[in-house]
PDB file of C-alpha atoms in Angstrom:
ATOM      1  CA  MET A   1     -13.922  -9.439 -28.241  1.00  0.00           C
ATOM      2  CA  ALA A   2     -13.256  -8.074 -24.738  1.00  0.00           C
ATOM      3  CA  ARG A   3     -10.320  -9.508 -22.854  1.00  0.00           C
ATOM      4  CA  ILE A   4     -11.289 -11.162 -19.578  1.00  0.00           C
ATOM      5  CA  THR A   5      -8.749 -10.704 -16.825  1.00  0.00           C
ATOM      6  CA  SER A   6      -8.321 -12.552 -13.572  1.00  0.00           C
ATOM      7  CA  ASP A   7      -5.772 -10.115 -12.116  1.00  0.00           C
ATOM      8  CA  PRO A   8      -6.927  -9.426  -8.533  1.00  0.00           C
ATOM      9  CA  LEU A   9      -5.585  -5.852  -8.728  1.00  0.00           C
ATOM     10  CA  VAL A  10      -7.926  -5.210 -11.670  1.00  0.00           C
ATOM     11  CA  ILE A  11     -10.884  -7.061 -10.126  1.00  0.00           C
ATOM     12  CA  GLY A  12     -10.330  -5.195  -6.828  1.00  0.00           C
ATOM     13  CA  ARG A  13     -10.184  -1.895  -8.772  1.00  0.00           C
ATOM     14  CA  VAL A  14      -6.725  -1.005  -7.436  1.00  0.00           C
ATOM     15  CA  VAL A  15      -5.771  -0.677 -11.099  1.00  0.00           C
ATOM     16  CA  GLY A  16      -8.030   2.172 -12.116  1.00  0.00           C
ATOM     17  CA  ASP A  17      -8.757   3.755  -8.730  1.00  0.00           C
ATOM     18  CA  VAL A  18      -5.150   4.075  -7.505  1.00  0.00           C
ATOM     19  CA  VAL A  19      -2.728   3.267 -10.332  1.00  0.00           C
ATOM     20  CA  ASP A  20      -2.775   2.628 -14.056  1.00  0.00           C
ATOM     21  CA  ASN A  21      -2.188  -0.828 -15.485  1.00  0.00           C
ATOM     22  CA  PHE A  22       1.376  -2.061 -14.924  1.00  0.00           C
ATOM     23  CA  THR A  23       3.461  -5.207 -15.117  1.00  0.00           C
ATOM     24  CA  PRO A  24       4.968  -6.378 -11.807  1.00  0.00           C
ATOM     25  CA  THR A  25       8.739  -6.885 -12.084  1.00  0.00           C
ATOM     26  CA  VAL A  26       9.746  -7.340  -8.422  1.00  0.00           C
ATOM     27  CA  GLU A  27       8.465  -9.727  -5.759  1.00  0.00           C
ATOM     28  CA  MET A  28       7.140  -8.134  -2.589  1.00  0.00           C
ATOM     29  CA  SER A  29       5.611  -9.801   0.459  1.00  0.00           C
ATOM     30  CA  VAL A  30       3.794  -8.005   3.272  1.00  0.00           C
ATOM     31  CA  THR A  31       3.467  -9.780   6.629  1.00  0.00           C
ATOM     32  CA  TYR A  32       1.762  -8.581   9.810  1.00  0.00           C
ATOM     33  CA  ASN A  33       2.666  -9.998  13.230  1.00  0.00           C
ATOM     34  CA  LEU A  34       5.232 -12.383  11.707  1.00  0.00           C
ATOM     35  CA  SER A  35       2.484 -14.716  10.443  1.00  0.00           C
ATOM     36  CA  LYS A  36      -0.365 -12.897   8.663  1.00  0.00           C
ATOM     37  CA  GLN A  37       0.713 -12.533   5.051  1.00  0.00           C
ATOM     38  CA  VAL A  38      -1.236 -10.096   2.896  1.00  0.00           C
ATOM     39  CA  TYR A  39      -2.871 -11.639  -0.170  1.00  0.00           C
ATOM     40  CA  ASN A  40      -4.840  -9.635  -2.730  1.00  0.00           C
ATOM     41  CA  GLY A  41      -8.429  -9.194  -1.614  1.00  0.00           C
ATOM     42  CA  HIS A  42      -8.193 -11.150   1.644  1.00  0.00           C
ATOM     43  CA  GLU A  43      -9.703  -9.621   4.760  1.00  0.00           C
ATOM     44  CA  LEU A  44      -7.670  -8.662   7.812  1.00  0.00           C
ATOM     45  CA  PHE A  45      -9.191  -7.303  11.009  1.00  0.00           C
ATOM     46  CA  PRO A  46      -8.125  -3.848  12.265  1.00  0.00           C
ATOM     47  CA  SER A  47      -6.922  -5.492  15.488  1.00  0.00           C
ATOM     48  CA  SER A  48      -4.413  -7.579  13.497  1.00  0.00           C
ATOM     49  CA  VAL A  49      -2.864  -4.639  11.594  1.00  0.00           C
ATOM     50  CA  THR A  50      -2.077  -2.241  14.448  1.00  0.00           C
ATOM     51  CA  ALA A  51       1.717  -2.627  14.183  1.00  0.00           C
ATOM     52  CA  LYS A  52       3.534  -1.862  10.937  1.00  0.00           C
ATOM     53  CA  PRO A  53       4.156  -4.931   8.793  1.00  0.00           C
ATOM     54  CA  LYS A  54       7.397  -6.384   7.527  1.00  0.00           C
ATOM     55  CA  VAL A  55       7.677  -5.776   3.793  1.00  0.00           C
ATOM     56  CA  ASP A  56      10.233  -7.926   1.969  1.00  0.00           C
ATOM     57  CA  VAL A  57      11.573  -6.742  -1.379  1.00  0.00           C
ATOM     58  CA  ARG A  58      12.914  -9.579  -3.497  1.00  0.00           C
ATOM     59  CA  GLY A  59      14.330  -7.858  -6.512  1.00  0.00           C
ATOM     60  CA  GLY A  60      17.093  -5.634  -7.725  1.00  0.00           C
ATOM     61  CA  ASP A  61      20.294  -5.575  -5.707  1.00  0.00           C
ATOM     62  CA  MET A  62      21.752  -3.527  -2.862  1.00  0.00           C
ATOM     63  CA  ARG A  63      22.371  -0.650  -5.316  1.00  0.00           C
ATOM     64  CA  SER A  64      18.656  -0.474  -6.248  1.00  0.00           C
ATOM     65  CA  PHE A  65      16.382   1.570  -4.019  1.00  0.00           C
ATOM     66  CA  PHE A  66      12.619   1.327  -3.613  1.00  0.00           C
ATOM     67  CA  THR A  67       9.769   3.407  -2.224  1.00  0.00           C
ATOM     68  CA  LEU A  68       6.857   1.735  -0.427  1.00  0.00           C
ATOM     69  CA  ILE A  69       3.466   3.446  -0.212  1.00  0.00           C
ATOM     70  CA  MET A  70       0.442   2.273   1.803  1.00  0.00           C
ATOM     71  CA  THR A  71      -2.799   4.034   0.960  1.00  0.00           C
ATOM     72  CA  ASP A  72      -6.563   3.712   1.489  1.00  0.00           C
ATOM     73  CA  PRO A  73      -8.536   4.749  -1.619  1.00  0.00           C
ATOM     74  CA  ASP A  74     -11.934   4.306   0.078  1.00  0.00           C
ATOM     75  CA  VAL A  75     -12.138   7.338   2.386  1.00  0.00           C
ATOM     76  CA  PRO A  76     -14.542   8.057   4.008  1.00  0.00           C
ATOM     77  CA  GLY A  77     -16.417   5.025   2.626  1.00  0.00           C
ATOM     78  CA  PRO A  78     -16.255   2.839  -0.478  1.00  0.00           C
ATOM     79  CA  SER A  79     -19.679   3.888  -1.792  1.00  0.00           C
ATOM     80  CA  ASP A  80     -18.646   7.565  -1.918  1.00  0.00           C
ATOM     81  CA  PRO A  81     -14.851   7.881  -1.587  1.00  0.00           C
ATOM     82  CA  TYR A  82     -14.783  11.647  -2.165  1.00  0.00           C
ATOM     83  CA  LEU A  83     -11.713  12.063   0.088  1.00  0.00           C
ATOM     84  CA  ARG A  84      -9.675   9.373  -1.655  1.00  0.00           C
ATOM     85  CA  GLU A  85      -6.866   8.619  -0.973  1.00  0.00           C
ATOM     86  CA  HIS A  86      -5.645   8.603   2.627  1.00  0.00           C
ATOM     87  CA  LEU A  87      -1.935   7.963   3.067  1.00  0.00           C
ATOM     88  CA  HIS A  88      -1.011   5.447   5.779  1.00  0.00           C
ATOM     89  CA  TRP A  89       2.726   4.935   5.309  1.00  0.00           C
ATOM     90  CA  ILE A  90       5.748   5.784   3.145  1.00  0.00           C
ATOM     91  CA  VAL A  91       9.199   4.227   3.379  1.00  0.00           C
ATOM     92  CA  THR A  92      11.901   5.333   0.919  1.00  0.00           C
ATOM     93  CA  ASP A  93      15.438   4.216   0.113  1.00  0.00           C
ATOM     94  CA  ILE A  94      14.742   0.504   0.734  1.00  0.00           C
ATOM     95  CA  PRO A  95      17.703  -1.394  -0.746  1.00  0.00           C
ATOM     96  CA  GLY A  96      16.796  -4.257  -3.076  1.00  0.00           C
ATOM     97  CA  THR A  97      16.807  -7.775  -1.583  1.00  0.00           C
ATOM     98  CA  THR A  98      16.095  -6.396   1.929  1.00  0.00           C
ATOM     99  CA  ASP A  99      12.969  -5.302   3.813  1.00  0.00           C
ATOM    100  CA  SER A 100      11.272  -2.054   4.802  1.00  0.00           C
ATOM    101  CA  SER A 101      13.207  -1.815   8.081  1.00  0.00           C
ATOM    102  CA  PHE A 102      16.322  -0.970   6.035  1.00  0.00           C
ATOM    103  CA  GLY A 103      14.622   2.056   4.445  1.00  0.00           C
ATOM    104  CA  LYS A 104      13.827   5.552   5.662  1.00  0.00           C
ATOM    105  CA  GLU A 105      10.322   5.999   7.088  1.00  0.00           C
ATOM    106  CA  VAL A 106       9.256   9.443   5.819  1.00  0.00           C
ATOM    107  CA  VAL A 107       5.576   9.087   6.773  1.00  0.00           C
ATOM    108  CA  SER A 108       5.019   7.048   9.929  1.00  0.00           C
ATOM    109  CA  TYR A 109       2.723   4.015   9.894  1.00  0.00           C
ATOM    110  CA  GLU A 110      -0.892   4.832  10.690  1.00  0.00           C
ATOM    111  CA  THR A 111      -3.136   1.970  11.809  1.00  0.00           C
ATOM    112  CA  PRO A 112      -6.116   1.272   9.518  1.00  0.00           C
ATOM    113  CA  ARG A 113      -9.372   2.314  11.208  1.00  0.00           C
ATOM    114  CA  PRO A 114     -12.178   2.017   8.659  1.00  0.00           C
ATOM    115  CA  ASN A 115     -15.516   3.376   9.918  1.00  0.00           C
ATOM    116  CA  ILE A 116     -17.868   2.854   6.985  1.00  0.00           C
ATOM    117  CA  GLY A 117     -17.881  -0.209   4.742  1.00  0.00           C
ATOM    118  CA  ILE A 118     -15.053  -2.407   3.511  1.00  0.00           C
ATOM    119  CA  HIS A 119     -11.864  -0.488   2.727  1.00  0.00           C
ATOM    120  CA  ARG A 120      -8.956  -1.555   0.539  1.00  0.00           C
ATOM    121  CA  PHE A 121      -5.490  -0.966   1.946  1.00  0.00           C
ATOM    122  CA  VAL A 122      -2.976  -0.945  -0.882  1.00  0.00           C
ATOM    123  CA  PHE A 123       0.789  -1.452  -0.729  1.00  0.00           C
ATOM    124  CA  LEU A 124       2.663  -0.179  -3.785  1.00  0.00           C
ATOM    125  CA  LEU A 125       6.366  -0.568  -4.458  1.00  0.00           C
ATOM    126  CA  TYR A 126       8.236   1.763  -6.823  1.00  0.00           C
ATOM    127  CA  LYS A 127      11.837   1.636  -7.989  1.00  0.00           C
ATOM    128  CA  GLN A 128      13.620   4.927  -7.336  1.00  0.00           C
ATOM    129  CA  ARG A 129      16.007   6.667  -9.745  1.00  0.00           C
ATOM    130  CA  GLY A 130      18.595   6.776  -6.966  1.00  0.00           C
ATOM    131  CA  ARG A 131      19.010   7.149  -3.245  1.00  0.00           C
ATOM    132  CA  GLN A 132      17.392  10.138  -1.494  1.00  0.00           C
ATOM    133  CA  THR A 133      15.410  11.205  -4.566  1.00  0.00           C
ATOM    134  CA  VAL A 134      11.897  11.070  -3.055  1.00  0.00           C
ATOM    135  CA  THR A 135      10.352  14.032  -1.248  1.00  0.00           C
ATOM    136  CA  CYS A 136       7.840  13.735   1.573  1.00  0.00           C
ATOM    137  CA  PRO A 137       4.212  14.634   0.735  1.00  0.00           C
ATOM    138  CA  SER A 138       2.680  17.621   2.497  1.00  0.00           C
ATOM    139  CA  SER A 139      -0.356  15.757   3.859  1.00  0.00           C
ATOM    140  CA  ARG A 140      -1.882  12.318   4.451  1.00  0.00           C
ATOM    141  CA  ARG A 141      -5.321  13.602   3.426  1.00  0.00           C
ATOM    142  CA  SER A 142      -6.378  13.667  -0.221  1.00  0.00           C
ATOM    143  CA  PHE A 143      -3.151  11.902  -1.187  1.00  0.00           C
ATOM    144  CA  ASN A 144      -2.836  10.917  -4.832  1.00  0.00           C
ATOM    145  CA  THR A 145      -0.512   8.027  -5.634  1.00  0.00           C
ATOM    146  CA  ARG A 146      -0.359   8.824  -9.353  1.00  0.00           C
ATOM    147  CA  ASN A 147       0.617  12.456  -8.710  1.00  0.00           C
ATOM    148  CA  PHE A 148       3.149  11.497  -6.035  1.00  0.00           C
ATOM    149  CA  ALA A 149       4.799   8.958  -8.363  1.00  0.00           C
ATOM    150  CA  GLN A 150       4.911  11.504 -11.179  1.00  0.00           C
ATOM    151  CA  GLU A 151       6.312  14.316  -8.988  1.00  0.00           C
ATOM    152  CA  ASN A 152       9.075  11.991  -7.750  1.00  0.00           C
ATOM    153  CA  GLN A 153       9.768  10.439 -11.171  1.00  0.00           C
ATOM    154  CA  LEU A 154       9.009   6.937  -9.892  1.00  0.00           C
ATOM    155  CA  GLY A 155       7.282   5.655 -13.022  1.00  0.00           C
ATOM    156  CA  SER A 156       4.907   2.698 -12.704  1.00  0.00           C
ATOM    157  CA  PRO A 157       4.809   0.444  -9.652  1.00  0.00           C
ATOM    158  CA  VAL A 158       6.987  -2.662  -9.736  1.00  0.00           C
ATOM    159  CA  ALA A 159       4.809  -4.561  -7.239  1.00  0.00           C
ATOM    160  CA  ALA A 160       1.477  -4.181  -5.439  1.00  0.00           C
ATOM    161  CA  VAL A 161      -0.764  -6.059  -3.021  1.00  0.00           C
ATOM    162  CA  PHE A 162      -3.918  -5.087  -1.117  1.00  0.00           C
ATOM    163  CA  PHE A 163      -6.122  -6.342   1.678  1.00  0.00           C
ATOM    164  CA  ASN A 164      -9.683  -5.554   2.698  1.00  0.00           C
ATOM    165  CA  CYS A 165     -10.543  -4.311   6.165  1.00  0.00           C
ATOM    166  CA  GLN A 166     -13.738  -3.217   7.880  1.00  0.00           C
ATOM    167  CA  ARG A 167     -14.710  -1.972  11.301  1.00  0.00           C
ATOM    168  CA  GLU A 168     -14.715  -4.695  13.943  1.00  0.00           C
ATOM    169  CA  THR A 169     -17.814  -5.065  16.030  1.00  0.00           C
ATOM    170  CA  ALA A 170     -17.572  -6.567  19.503  1.00  0.00           C
ATOM    171  CA  ALA A 171     -19.051  -9.819  18.133  1.00  0.00           C
ATOM    172  CA  ARG A 172     -16.398 -10.061  15.389  1.00  0.00           C
ATOM    173  CA  ARG A 173     -13.534  -9.671  17.864  1.00  0.00           C
ATOM    174  CA  ARG A 174     -14.477 -12.829  19.778  1.00  0.00           C
TER     175      ARG A 174
END
């Protein structure tokens, strides 16, 4: 008998399209504009995600370091994402029990600007082997989270969350 899952990362195809199945072991919260918390599968407007979010890491200790990745697996559009993935942000060396502002931003935050369809914007948190052990990717285009994690010996993610976002029309901005 097939196992039915209610995991939003599986239902939203983050597990499968971006990463393999994993068990979260660290709590992570992502908040835009001090009040808009990211919940799996909820929609945020492009106008509300222009500034980089605060990402709290509640796990490990000050001797543990984490890498945060933000990626869009639906480029150029979700019906034919032949350019997947597009990298939006990487922060490394985030000490446990702190937030992303304590880490090293190696790829600057790029505002989501989906043109076609509803895009998923995925935040993934990985535990590093040690400090300064992650190398910067060569490009934002055609980024591959699985390959990046493997090349940097990050293993499986320890936390993940995603939101949906689509182009705002003038009527939707009102």
